[in-house]
Amino acid sequence: MDSRDTNTDKEDFEVKETILVPYNELHDINIYTYHDTNAGRLVLDPDEARAEFGPEIASRLKLTKDGSKILWPQPTDDPNDPQNWSNRQKHFQLFIITLAAVVPDFDSAIGIASVFALAEEFDTSTGHVNNLTSNWSLFLIGWGGIFFVMLMRKYGRLSILFWTQLLALGFLVGTTFAPNIRVFAGMRCLNGFFATCPQVTGLFTIADIYPFHLQARMINIWTMGVILAPHLSPFVFGFLVARADWRWAYGIGCLYGLFVLFLIVFFMKESMYYRDGSHNPSPFSKSGFWGRVKDRIRTLIGITGVLNAKPEPTWKEVSWAPIHVLFRPHMFLILVFETAVFGFGIGINVTNTLFLHSPPPVGLGLDPITVSGIYATPVIAVLVGEFMGRYLNDWIMNFTVKRNHGVFEAEFRLWTCYIGTVLYVVGFVILGVSLQNNLGIPGVVVGWTIAQVAVVVTTVAVYAYCNDCVPNKRGEISGLLNLVRILGGFTVAYYQVPWASRNGALQTLGCEAAIVAGLFVLTVPYLQYKGRSIRARFT
């Protein structure tokens, strides 16, 4: 084996033959870009590949170590190819981007724990604080991702991630020392806009460094950080704010953001790689310690990305790409479904503190310490959902691919949504009954746990499905999913508490569960039945 292969990830594949085959020699099949051009359908079985591609092409395909699956994307013989990074490097990159994905909603949700303290500090109502700060910061978290995807498509992942997290940290410091509610709201909203970048970078990074058969598992881990974040800060800081100034909570948030920024600066690697081999120059490859430091700084601040930027895609293309993805029928339908699933899930997180604090009949009338303890529920539920989703998604993929003669179809991912939707309805109904009929803490804990497990399991399946359907637009997919989940949650806080005050929590949460179930019936079976033909026409 060539010495260049010493950096390849031996746990993920073995190199059958390190030959970069020209496009025209593969009878119009480029094995290094096939996974992008043949969106939503991948041949994983080596025997099926010989039948479909011919023995000559199949013999050049690289396989997993046990020889059971074909690797997509196909690793090149370039040691700089992220697919050739070691397992340790890959897992550390995933670790960093998962911690970074916690930042946006973690920072935003600090306001949930401190809403009563903020209202007292700035002499206003909790509703005004929520509407002016929490809701609008959530709104901007959604739109920020769309904007930063455009920059990452042109200039790479690392430099955009660095600048956004640096600015987000600066604005969070401003939030911590804000003298009045206007400054507080402005700083908090700007923090949300810039902090959201890791929530769209993660899907890019996972697809850049991991082969297809591992991507759903890694998406599960990264998504765990996204879903865990809005529950983590109310749990952690609820106890703190009950005994100390709310500014300490934001100060600790600043320290966490600083830690994540430190990891990005010193350890995060640029993962963007042109798999056709046409444009992967490295203008700064100086030897020696200071040469490497200079190279690192230029890559980090974006000089390397600007100099290496290709004319394509044009700014017009990257600007319109989210619109083009959104209005593909299969994408539009699944995004509408995810809007309700995640929106209601994050919405109950924003308003649950008011349900639990408020006196009966609207809420349970609990004290701040007890409410903070209850917020451990979704934290534990997200971890349970991650564990469950990891094995469930892998089992469904392996089972369905085996039944389909070694060929994967994107719609196989949607089988997970059947389990997720059932859990979603059960969890929301139990939570609604517990709040309305004052069944106490056990009912709230059980209902909320089941509901959040359902959100994790379903959301991972939706992310994986969209990633498989439009692999060359992963940034836009990630940005749109981030936007719709935020828009769904953004609106819930405006109507959920008034609705529950008039008609009870059971009607409110029961109707939300019914909406999710109805959207599931209208979208998922249809996509499984017609999805392949829709993909063929619109991809």
C-alpha positions as a Python dict, from the first residue, in 0.01 Angstrom:
ca = {
    (1, 'M'): (0, 0, 0),
    (2, 'D'): (125, 348, -82),
    (3, 'S'): (266, 547, 209),
    (4, 'R'): (2, 810, 152),
    (5, 'D'): (-256, 568, 284),
    (6, 'T'): (-115, 569, 637),
    (7, 'N'): (-364, 840, 746),
    (8, 'T'): (-670, 658, 623),
    (9, 'D'): (-940, 563, 871),
    (10, 'K'): (-879, 194, 909),
    (11, 'E'): (-1192, 134, 1113),
    (12, 'D'): (-1411, 267, 835),
    (13, 'F'): (-1264, 118, 520),
    (14, 'E'): (-981, -62, 359),
    (15, 'V'): (-833, 61, 33),
    (16, 'K'): (-887, -183, -250),
    (17, 'E'): (-704, 25, -507),
    (18, 'T'): (-591, 386, -474),
    (19, 'I'): (-645, 494, -834),
    (20, 'L'): (-824, 818, -915),
    (21, 'V'): (-1024, 708, -1217),
    (22, 'P'): (-1106, 976, -1476),
    (23, 'Y'): (-1472, 1053, -1526),
    (24, 'N'): (-1489, 933, -1885),
    (25, 'E'): (-1340, 593, -1801),
    (26, 'L'): (-1633, 510, -1576),
    (27, 'H'): (-1896, 523, -1849),
    (28, 'D'): (-2041, 850, -1713),
    (29, 'I'): (-2020, 735, -1351),
    (30, 'N'): (-1772, 928, -1138),
    (31, 'I'): (-1733, 721, -824),
    (32, 'Y'): (-1613, 1028, -631),
    (33, 'T'): (-1926, 1236, -699),
    (34, 'Y'): (-2181, 957, -750),
    (35, 'H'): (-2327, 1001, -399),
    (36, 'D'): (-2417, 1362, -484),
    (37, 'T'): (-2550, 1314, -835),
    (38, 'N'): (-2758, 1005, -754),
    (39, 'A'): (-2944, 1171, -469),
    (40, 'G'): (-3150, 950, -241),
    (41, 'R'): (-3048, 616, -391),
    (42, 'L'): (-2718, 445, -314),
    (43, 'V'): (-2596, 95, -390),
    (44, 'L'): (-2439, -39, -71),
    (45, 'D'): (-2402, -410, -146),
    (46, 'P'): (-2083, -502, -340),
    (47, 'D'): (-2260, -781, -533),
    (48, 'E'): (-2537, -544, -642),
    (49, 'A'): (-2270, -291, -746),
    (50, 'R'): (-2112, -547, -979),
    (51, 'A'): (-2451, -609, -1138),
    (52, 'E'): (-2537, -239, -1167),
    (53, 'F'): (-2202, -74, -1247),
    (54, 'G'): (-2014, -363, -1404),
    (55, 'P'): (-1718, -557, -1263),
    (56, 'E'): (-1457, -302, -1376),
    (57, 'I'): (-1609, -14, -1181),
    (58, 'A'): (-1712, -231, -887),
    (59, 'S'): (-1356, -355, -845),
    (60, 'R'): (-1238, 3, -786),
    (61, 'L'): (-1492, 79, -514),
    (62, 'K'): (-1362, 97, -157),
    (63, 'L'): (-1550, -98, 107),
    (64, 'T'): (-1595, -103, 482),
    (65, 'K'): (-1338, -310, 666),
    (66, 'D'): (-1566, -614, 685),
    (67, 'G'): (-1646, -580, 313),
    (68, 'S'): (-2022, -565, 371),
    (69, 'K'): (-2089, -211, 243),
    (70, 'I'): (-1961, 27, -21),
    (71, 'L'): (-1827, 356, 110),
    (72, 'W'): (-2009, 669, -5),
    (73, 'P'): (-1855, 914, -63),
    (74, 'Q'): (-1561, 722, -206),
    (75, 'P'): (-1238, 832, -33),
    (76, 'T'): (-972, 959, -273),
    (77, 'D'): (-601, 886, -241),
    (78, 'D'): (-543, 1241, -112),
    (79, 'P'): (-436, 1240, 258),
    (80, 'N'): (-606, 1581, 293),
    (81, 'D'): (-942, 1426, 206),
    (82, 'P'): (-1149, 1451, 530),
    (83, 'Q'): (-1278, 1099, 465),
    (84, 'N'): (-919, 983, 521),
    (85, 'W'): (-880, 1146, 861),
    (86, 'S'): (-829, 911, 1155),
    (87, 'N'): (-1120, 809, 1373),
    (88, 'R'): (-978, 1018, 1657),
    (89, 'Q'): (-969, 1328, 1439),
    (90, 'K'): (-1322, 1270, 1312),
    (91, 'H'): (-1471, 1208, 1654),
    (92, 'F'): (-1299, 1514, 1799),
    (93, 'Q'): (-1440, 1731, 1519),
    (94, 'L'): (-1786, 1591, 1594),
    (95, 'F'): (-1734, 1659, 1965),
    (96, 'I'): (-1647, 2024, 1898),
    (97, 'I'): (-1933, 2091, 1658),
    (98, 'T'): (-2179, 1925, 1897),
    (99, 'L'): (-2064, 2145, 2186),
    (100, 'A'): (-2087, 2446, 1955),
    (101, 'A'): (-2440, 2346, 1849),
    (102, 'V'): (-2545, 2376, 2214),
    (103, 'V'): (-2446, 2746, 2227),
    (104, 'P'): (-2736, 2921, 2042),
    (105, 'D'): (-3035, 2771, 2223),
    (106, 'F'): (-2840, 2740, 2548),
    (107, 'D'): (-2774, 3115, 2547),
    (108, 'S'): (-3129, 3195, 2442),
    (109, 'A'): (-3288, 2968, 2703),
    (110, 'I'): (-3099, 3132, 2990),
    (111, 'G'): (-3384, 3384, 2970),
    (112, 'I'): (-3633, 3109, 3058),
    (113, 'A'): (-3466, 3050, 3392),
    (114, 'S'): (-3432, 3424, 3462),
    (115, 'V'): (-3763, 3553, 3323),
    (116, 'F'): (-3910, 3641, 3663),
    (117, 'A'): (-3584, 3799, 3781),
    (118, 'L'): (-3560, 4001, 3460),
    (119, 'A'): (-3917, 4123, 3497),
    (120, 'E'): (-3839, 4240, 3850),
    (121, 'E'): (-3506, 4398, 3751),
    (122, 'F'): (-3650, 4596, 3460),
    (123, 'D'): (-3988, 4664, 3624),
    (124, 'T'): (-4204, 4494, 3363),
    (125, 'S'): (-4412, 4178, 3314),
    (126, 'T'): (-4285, 3829, 3235),
    (127, 'G'): (-4493, 3833, 2916),
    (128, 'H'): (-4321, 4151, 2799),
    (129, 'V'): (-3979, 4002, 2873),
    (130, 'N'): (-4065, 3684, 2679),
    (131, 'N'): (-4210, 3870, 2381),
    (132, 'L'): (-3932, 4127, 2355),
    (133, 'T'): (-3630, 3909, 2427),
    (134, 'S'): (-3692, 3531, 2425),
    (135, 'N'): (-3921, 3515, 2124),
    (136, 'W'): (-3725, 3754, 1904),
    (137, 'S'): (-3390, 3597, 1987),
    (138, 'L'): (-3539, 3261, 1884),
    (139, 'F'): (-3670, 3420, 1563),
    (140, 'L'): (-3324, 3545, 1467),
    (141, 'I'): (-3161, 3209, 1548),
    (142, 'G'): (-3367, 3066, 1263),
    (143, 'W'): (-3282, 3330, 1003),
    (144, 'G'): (-2914, 3354, 1091),
    (145, 'G'): (-2852, 2999, 974),
    (146, 'I'): (-2982, 3071, 623),
    (147, 'F'): (-2739, 3361, 586),
    (148, 'F'): (-2431, 3178, 712),
    (149, 'V'): (-2490, 2879, 482),
    (150, 'M'): (-2433, 3112, 186),
    (151, 'L'): (-2095, 3218, 325),
    (152, 'M'): (-1992, 2860, 404),
    (153, 'R'): (-2073, 2748, 51),
    (154, 'K'): (-1827, 3005, -81),
    (155, 'Y'): (-1552, 3030, 180),
    (156, 'G'): (-1556, 2710, 385),
    (157, 'R'): (-1677, 2604, 726),
    (158, 'L'): (-1403, 2701, 971),
    (159, 'S'): (-1362, 3076, 923),
    (160, 'I'): (-1737, 3143, 925),
    (161, 'L'): (-1776, 2934, 1239),
    (162, 'F'): (-1492, 3123, 1409),
    (163, 'W'): (-1620, 3474, 1333),
    (164, 'T'): (-1980, 3400, 1421),
    (165, 'Q'): (-1890, 3246, 1757),
    (166, 'L'): (-1654, 3533, 1837),
    (167, 'L'): (-1928, 3789, 1767),
    (168, 'A'): (-2190, 3584, 1951),
    (169, 'L'): (-1967, 3575, 2259),
    (170, 'G'): (-1918, 3952, 2242),
    (171, 'F'): (-2293, 4015, 2229),
    (172, 'L'): (-2355, 3772, 2516),
    (173, 'V'): (-2110, 3973, 2726),
    (174, 'G'): (-2316, 4280, 2634),
    (175, 'T'): (-2629, 4097, 2748),
    (176, 'T'): (-2467, 4015, 3081),
    (177, 'F'): (-2395, 4380, 3162),
    (178, 'A'): (-2700, 4539, 2994),
    (179, 'P'): (-2820, 4844, 3196),
    (180, 'N'): (-3181, 4837, 3069),
    (181, 'I'): (-3422, 4608, 2887),
    (182, 'R'): (-3370, 4774, 2548),
    (183, 'V'): (-2997, 4710, 2551),
    (184, 'F'): (-3059, 4363, 2693),
    (185, 'A'): (-3305, 4276, 2413),
    (186, 'G'): (-3075, 4409, 2140),
    (187, 'M'): (-2769, 4223, 2267),
    (188, 'R'): (-2965, 3903, 2315),
    (189, 'C'): (-3112, 3913, 1965),
    (190, 'L'): (-2774, 3978, 1802),
    (191, 'N'): (-2626, 3695, 2005),
    (192, 'G'): (-2896, 3462, 1870),
    (193, 'F'): (-2835, 3566, 1508),
    (194, 'F'): (-2460, 3497, 1515),
    (195, 'A'): (-2456, 3203, 1759),
    (196, 'T'): (-2677, 2988, 1534),
    (197, 'C'): (-2399, 2904, 1286),
    (198, 'P'): (-2303, 2564, 1444),
    (199, 'Q'): (-2664, 2450, 1405),
    (200, 'V'): (-2617, 2457, 1027),
    (201, 'T'): (-2245, 2372, 1018),
    (202, 'G'): (-2292, 2033, 1180),
    (203, 'L'): (-2461, 1864, 886),
    (204, 'F'): (-2188, 1998, 656),
    (205, 'T'): (-1915, 1865, 883),
    (206, 'I'): (-2069, 1521, 934),
    (207, 'A'): (-2119, 1470, 561),
    (208, 'D'): (-1764, 1596, 492),
    (209, 'I'): (-1586, 1354, 724),
    (210, 'Y'): (-1806, 1046, 773),
    (211, 'P'): (-1914, 783, 517),
    (212, 'F'): (-2284, 741, 445),
    (213, 'H'): (-2348, 434, 661),
    (214, 'L'): (-2229, 624, 973),
    (215, 'Q'): (-2391, 959, 903),
    (216, 'A'): (-2730, 896, 1067),
    (217, 'R'): (-2557, 787, 1389),
    (218, 'M'): (-2342, 1102, 1392),
    (219, 'I'): (-2639, 1323, 1303),
    (220, 'N'): (-2809, 1169, 1606),
    (221, 'I'): (-2523, 1284, 1832),
    (222, 'W'): (-2504, 1634, 1683),
    (223, 'T'): (-2882, 1677, 1691),
    (224, 'M'): (-2876, 1573, 2056),
    (225, 'G'): (-2677, 1890, 2125),
    (226, 'V'): (-2926, 2105, 1932),
    (227, 'I'): (-3229, 1959, 2112),
    (228, 'L'): (-3064, 1940, 2454),
    (229, 'A'): (-2957, 2306, 2460),
    (230, 'P'): (-3291, 2481, 2529),
    (231, 'H'): (-3362, 2242, 2817),
    (232, 'L'): (-3016, 2249, 2972),
    (233, 'S'): (-2993, 2614, 3076),
    (234, 'P'): (-3335, 2632, 3252),
    (235, 'F'): (-3234, 2321, 3449),
    (236, 'V'): (-2885, 2443, 3540),
    (237, 'F'): (-2961, 2810, 3600),
    (238, 'G'): (-3301, 2778, 3764),
    (239, 'F'): (-3130, 2688, 4091),
    (240, 'L'): (-2875, 2968, 4049),
    (241, 'V'): (-3123, 3247, 3970),
    (242, 'A'): (-3335, 3146, 4269),
    (243, 'R'): (-3041, 3235, 4495),
    (244, 'A'): (-2824, 3484, 4304),
    (245, 'D'): (-2838, 3767, 4050),
    (246, 'W'): (-2953, 3665, 3699),
    (247, 'R'): (-2634, 3820, 3555),
    (248, 'W'): (-2435, 3529, 3697),
    (249, 'A'): (-2629, 3294, 3471),
    (250, 'Y'): (-2534, 3494, 3161),
    (251, 'G'): (-2177, 3520, 3289),
    (252, 'I'): (-2149, 3142, 3306),
    (253, 'G'): (-2297, 3129, 2954),
    (254, 'C'): (-2012, 3356, 2844),
    (255, 'L'): (-1758, 3118, 2995),
    (256, 'Y'): (-1910, 2825, 2806),
    (257, 'G'): (-1904, 3024, 2482),
    (258, 'L'): (-1539, 3112, 2548),
    (259, 'F'): (-1455, 2744, 2598),
    (260, 'V'): (-1620, 2651, 2268),
    (261, 'L'): (-1438, 2934, 2091),
    (262, 'F'): (-1109, 2806, 2233),
    (263, 'L'): (-1177, 2460, 2088),
    (264, 'I'): (-1263, 2609, 1748),
    (265, 'V'): (-951, 2827, 1738),
    (266, 'F'): (-702, 2557, 1833),
    (267, 'F'): (-854, 2227, 1719),
    (268, 'M'): (-1131, 2268, 1459),
    (269, 'K'): (-1026, 2176, 1105),
    (270, 'E'): (-1155, 2294, 770),
    (271, 'S'): (-1357, 2005, 628),
    (272, 'M'): (-1474, 2145, 294),
    (273, 'Y'): (-1330, 1933, 14),
    (274, 'Y'): (-1404, 1925, -358),
    (275, 'R'): (-1439, 1557, -427),
    (276, 'D'): (-1391, 1591, -801),
    (277, 'G'): (-1033, 1702, -725),
    (278, 'S'): (-1070, 2012, -937),
    (279, 'H'): (-1005, 2282, -679),
    (280, 'N'): (-828, 2187, -359),
    (281, 'P'): (-524, 2418, -356),
    (282, 'S'): (-336, 2499, -37),
    (283, 'P'): (-157, 2831, -95),
    (284, 'F'): (-15, 2843, 258),
    (285, 'S'): (171, 2521, 333),
    (286, 'K'): (479, 2656, 509),
    (287, 'S'): (705, 2425, 705),
    (288, 'G'): (820, 2483, 1060),
    (289, 'F'): (627, 2582, 1370),
    (290, 'W'): (575, 2948, 1282),
    (291, 'G'): (487, 2859, 927),
    (292, 'R'): (212, 2630, 1052),
    (293, 'V'): (92, 2898, 1295),
    (294, 'K'): (73, 3150, 1012),
    (295, 'D'): (-112, 2899, 796),
    (296, 'R'): (-356, 2830, 1081),
    (297, 'I'): (-429, 3198, 1140),
    (298, 'R'): (-491, 3265, 772),
    (299, 'T'): (-727, 2968, 750),
    (300, 'L'): (-906, 3065, 1070),
    (301, 'I'): (-974, 3427, 978),
    (302, 'G'): (-1078, 3340, 623),
    (303, 'I'): (-786, 3447, 401),
    (304, 'T'): (-734, 3092, 275),
    (305, 'G'): (-1106, 3051, 209),
    (306, 'V'): (-1128, 3374, 9),
    (307, 'L'): (-822, 3289, -201),
    (308, 'N'): (-943, 2933, -265),
    (309, 'A'): (-1302, 3030, -341),
    (310, 'K'): (-1430, 2899, -675),
    (311, 'P'): (-1630, 3117, -914),
    (312, 'E'): (-1904, 2854, -882),
    (313, 'P'): (-2143, 2859, -713),
    (314, 'T'): (-2217, 3223, -786),
    (315, 'W'): (-2369, 3454, -526),
    (316, 'K'): (-2695, 3442, -717),
    (317, 'E'): (-2697, 3063, -696),
    (318, 'V'): (-2619, 3045, -323),
    (319, 'S'): (-2880, 3315, -252),
    (320, 'W'): (-3157, 3132, -434),
    (321, 'A'): (-3055, 2780, -332),
    (322, 'P'): (-3267, 2772, -10),
    (323, 'I'): (-3575, 2873, -212),
    (324, 'H'): (-3509, 2605, -474),
    (325, 'V'): (-3472, 2339, -204),
    (326, 'L'): (-3777, 2456, -10),
    (327, 'F'): (-4014, 2425, -305),
    (328, 'R'): (-3919, 2074, -404),
    (329, 'P'): (-4239, 1887, -311),
    (330, 'H'): (-4080, 1620, -92),
    (331, 'M'): (-3873, 1879, 94),
    (332, 'F'): (-4168, 2113, 147),
    (333, 'L'): (-4388, 1837, 287),
    (334, 'I'): (-4133, 1700, 533),
    (335, 'L'): (-4036, 2053, 645),
    (336, 'V'): (-4399, 2132, 726),
    (337, 'F'): (-4415, 1814, 934),
    (338, 'E'): (-4092, 1900, 1117),
    (339, 'T'): (-4216, 2255, 1183),
    (340, 'A'): (-4497, 2116, 1396),
    (341, 'V'): (-4290, 1839, 1560),
    (342, 'F'): (-4003, 2055, 1677),
    (343, 'G'): (-4201, 2378, 1708),
    (344, 'F'): (-4448, 2244, 1961),
    (345, 'G'): (-4164, 2065, 2142),
    (346, 'I'): (-3952, 2379, 2185),
    (347, 'G'): (-4263, 2588, 2246),
    (348, 'I'): (-4362, 2385, 2550),
    (349, 'N'): (-4009, 2437, 2681),
    (350, 'V'): (-4055, 2815, 2666),
    (351, 'T'): (-4399, 2818, 2824),
    (352, 'N'): (-4368, 2523, 3065),
    (353, 'T'): (-4200, 2743, 3322),
    (354, 'L'): (-4515, 2956, 3326),
    (355, 'F'): (-4740, 2647, 3347),
    (356, 'L'): (-4543, 2514, 3642),
    (357, 'H'): (-4511, 2847, 3826),
    (358, 'S'): (-4866, 2971, 3773),
    (359, 'P'): (-5129, 2885, 4035),
    (360, 'P'): (-5416, 2647, 3951),
    (361, 'P'): (-5622, 2610, 3740),
    (362, 'V'): (-5371, 2727, 3473),
    (363, 'G'): (-5066, 2564, 3632),
    (364, 'L'): (-4932, 2372, 3929),
    (365, 'G'): (-4813, 2667, 4140),
    (366, 'L'): (-4468, 2521, 4211),
    (367, 'D'): (-4174, 2709, 4362),
    (368, 'P'): (-3865, 2800, 4149),
    (369, 'I'): (-3644, 2528, 4300),
    (370, 'T'): (-3895, 2254, 4219),
    (371, 'V'): (-3946, 2389, 3866),
    (372, 'S'): (-3570, 2386, 3806),
    (373, 'G'): (-3556, 2025, 3920),
    (374, 'I'): (-3837, 1930, 3681),
    (375, 'Y'): (-3635, 2078, 3395),
    (376, 'A'): (-3400, 1782, 3433),
    (377, 'T'): (-3677, 1581, 3265),
    (378, 'P'): (-3615, 1690, 2903),
    (379, 'V'): (-3239, 1672, 2959),
    (380, 'I'): (-3265, 1304, 3053),
    (381, 'A'): (-3524, 1246, 2780),
    (382, 'V'): (-3291, 1380, 2511),
    (383, 'L'): (-3016, 1142, 2624),
    (384, 'V'): (-3263, 853, 2617),
    (385, 'G'): (-3376, 960, 2270),
    (386, 'E'): (-3017, 974, 2147),
    (387, 'F'): (-2950, 620, 2272),
    (388, 'M'): (-3275, 490, 2127),
    (389, 'G'): (-3233, 669, 1794),
    (390, 'R'): (-2877, 551, 1743),
    (391, 'Y'): (-2973, 184, 1733),
    (392, 'L'): (-3320, 229, 1586),
    (393, 'N'): (-3198, 420, 1278),
    (394, 'D'): (-2912, 178, 1215),
    (395, 'W'): (-3141, -124, 1249),
    (396, 'I'): (-3402, 23, 1014),
    (397, 'M'): (-3137, 110, 753),
    (398, 'N'): (-2976, -235, 764),
    (399, 'F'): (-3309, -419, 762),
    (400, 'T'): (-3462, -222, 476),
    (401, 'V'): (-3146, -225, 265),
    (402, 'K'): (-3123, -602, 304),
    (403, 'R'): (-3485, -640, 191),
    (404, 'N'): (-3415, -408, -104),
    (405, 'H'): (-3128, -622, -236),
    (406, 'G'): (-2852, -397, -105),
    (407, 'V'): (-2987, -67, -241),
    (408, 'F'): (-3070, 220, -7),
    (409, 'E'): (-3362, 455, -77),
    (410, 'A'): (-3397, 778, 122),
    (411, 'E'): (-3759, 702, 214),
    (412, 'F'): (-3640, 413, 433),
    (413, 'R'): (-3545, 675, 694),
    (414, 'L'): (-3910, 769, 743),
    (415, 'W'): (-4006, 441, 910),
    (416, 'T'): (-3867, 588, 1232),
    (417, 'C'): (-4133, 861, 1217),
    (418, 'Y'): (-4407, 603, 1280),
    (419, 'I'): (-4263, 523, 1621),
    (420, 'G'): (-4183, 887, 1692),
    (421, 'T'): (-4535, 1010, 1614),
    (422, 'V'): (-4702, 753, 1841),
    (423, 'L'): (-4471, 854, 2127),
    (424, 'Y'): (-4534, 1221, 2051),
    (425, 'V'): (-4912, 1193, 2083),
    (426, 'V'): (-4892, 983, 2400),
    (427, 'G'): (-4644, 1220, 2565),
    (428, 'F'): (-4836, 1540, 2486),
    (429, 'V'): (-5168, 1395, 2603),
    (430, 'I'): (-5020, 1274, 2933),
    (431, 'L'): (-4854, 1614, 2987),
    (432, 'G'): (-5179, 1799, 2912),
    (433, 'V'): (-5382, 1581, 3146),
    (434, 'S'): (-5123, 1622, 3423),
    (435, 'L'): (-5122, 2001, 3399),
    (436, 'Q'): (-5497, 2044, 3365),
    (437, 'N'): (-5606, 1794, 3630),
    (438, 'N'): (-5318, 1877, 3866),
    (439, 'L'): (-5190, 1519, 3874),
    (440, 'G'): (-4863, 1639, 4018),
    (441, 'I'): (-4499, 1613, 3925),
    (442, 'P'): (-4493, 1241, 3825),
    (443, 'G'): (-4747, 1295, 3546),
    (444, 'V'): (-4558, 1597, 3414),
    (445, 'V'): (-4227, 1408, 3420),
    (446, 'V'): (-4364, 1101, 3240),
    (447, 'G'): (-4548, 1301, 2972),
    (448, 'W'): (-4263, 1540, 2906),
    (449, 'T'): (-4009, 1255, 2888),
    (450, 'I'): (-4209, 1062, 2629),
    (451, 'A'): (-4273, 1377, 2423),
    (452, 'Q'): (-3906, 1479, 2415),
    (453, 'V'): (-3788, 1127, 2324),
    (454, 'A'): (-4033, 1148, 2032),
    (455, 'V'): (-3894, 1486, 1924),
    (456, 'V'): (-3537, 1352, 1918),
    (457, 'V'): (-3619, 1031, 1734),
    (458, 'T'): (-3838, 1202, 1473),
    (459, 'T'): (-3607, 1498, 1415),
    (460, 'V'): (-3303, 1277, 1354),
    (461, 'A'): (-3501, 1077, 1098),
    (462, 'V'): (-3609, 1396, 920),
    (463, 'Y'): (-3253, 1536, 915),
    (464, 'A'): (-3119, 1206, 777),
    (465, 'Y'): (-3394, 1185, 514),
    (466, 'C'): (-3333, 1540, 389),
    (467, 'N'): (-2956, 1487, 395),
    (468, 'D'): (-2998, 1179, 175),
    (469, 'C'): (-3245, 1342, -66),
    (470, 'V'): (-3039, 1654, -142),
    (471, 'P'): (-2677, 1566, -60),
    (472, 'N'): (-2530, 1854, -260),
    (473, 'K'): (-2740, 2109, -66),
    (474, 'R'): (-2673, 1999, 290),
    (475, 'G'): (-2619, 2352, 413),
    (476, 'E'): (-2949, 2472, 274),
    (477, 'I'): (-3125, 2167, 420),
    (478, 'S'): (-2971, 2231, 760),
    (479, 'G'): (-3056, 2601, 742),
    (480, 'L'): (-3417, 2536, 644),
    (481, 'L'): (-3465, 2274, 914),
    (482, 'N'): (-3318, 2514, 1167),
    (483, 'L'): (-3550, 2788, 1043),
    (484, 'V'): (-3872, 2588, 1047),
    (485, 'R'): (-3811, 2441, 1391),
    (486, 'I'): (-3749, 2790, 1528),
    (487, 'L'): (-4047, 2947, 1350),
    (488, 'G'): (-4266, 2671, 1488),
    (489, 'G'): (-4146, 2733, 1844),
    (490, 'F'): (-4138, 3111, 1801),
    (491, 'T'): (-4513, 3133, 1747),
    (492, 'V'): (-4615, 2886, 2020),
    (493, 'A'): (-4522, 3117, 2306),
    (494, 'Y'): (-4773, 3378, 2183),
    (495, 'Y'): (-5083, 3159, 2200),
    (496, 'Q'): (-5012, 2855, 2414),
    (497, 'V'): (-5054, 3008, 2762),
    (498, 'P'): (-5363, 3221, 2675),
    (499, 'W'): (-5521, 2919, 2506),
    (500, 'A'): (-5450, 2697, 2807),
    (501, 'S'): (-5579, 2969, 3042),
    (502, 'R'): (-5915, 2970, 2864),
    (503, 'N'): (-5961, 2603, 2775),
    (504, 'G'): (-5709, 2405, 2976),
    (505, 'A'): (-5370, 2249, 2900),
    (506, 'L'): (-5524, 1923, 2781),
    (507, 'Q'): (-5708, 2086, 2493),
    (508, 'T'): (-5401, 2291, 2400),
    (509, 'L'): (-5145, 2011, 2402),
    (510, 'G'): (-5398, 1757, 2272),
    (511, 'C'): (-5469, 1974, 1967),
    (512, 'E'): (-5097, 2018, 1904),
    (513, 'A'): (-5047, 1642, 1918),
    (514, 'A'): (-5342, 1596, 1680),
    (515, 'I'): (-5188, 1844, 1435),
    (516, 'V'): (-4861, 1647, 1436),
    (517, 'A'): (-5046, 1319, 1388),
    (518, 'G'): (-5251, 1465, 1105),
    (519, 'L'): (-4946, 1603, 927),
    (520, 'F'): (-4775, 1266, 967),
    (521, 'V'): (-5067, 1085, 801),
    (522, 'L'): (-5072, 1337, 515),
    (523, 'T'): (-4698, 1343, 447),
    (524, 'V'): (-4496, 1039, 554),
    (525, 'P'): (-4694, 754, 387),
    (526, 'Y'): (-4727, 965, 72),
    (527, 'L'): (-4352, 1030, 59),
    (528, 'Q'): (-4281, 662, 109),
    (529, 'Y'): (-4516, 577, -177),
    (530, 'K'): (-4424, 853, -425),
    (531, 'G'): (-4092, 980, -292),
    (532, 'R'): (-3871, 797, -539),
    (533, 'S'): (-4052, 937, -842),
    (534, 'I'): (-4059, 1285, -688),
    (535, 'R'): (-3685, 1272, -626),
    (536, 'A'): (-3619, 1155, -980),
    (537, 'R'): (-3819, 1445, -1121),
    (538, 'F'): (-3710, 1732, -895),
    (539, 'T'): (-3351, 1641, -802),
}
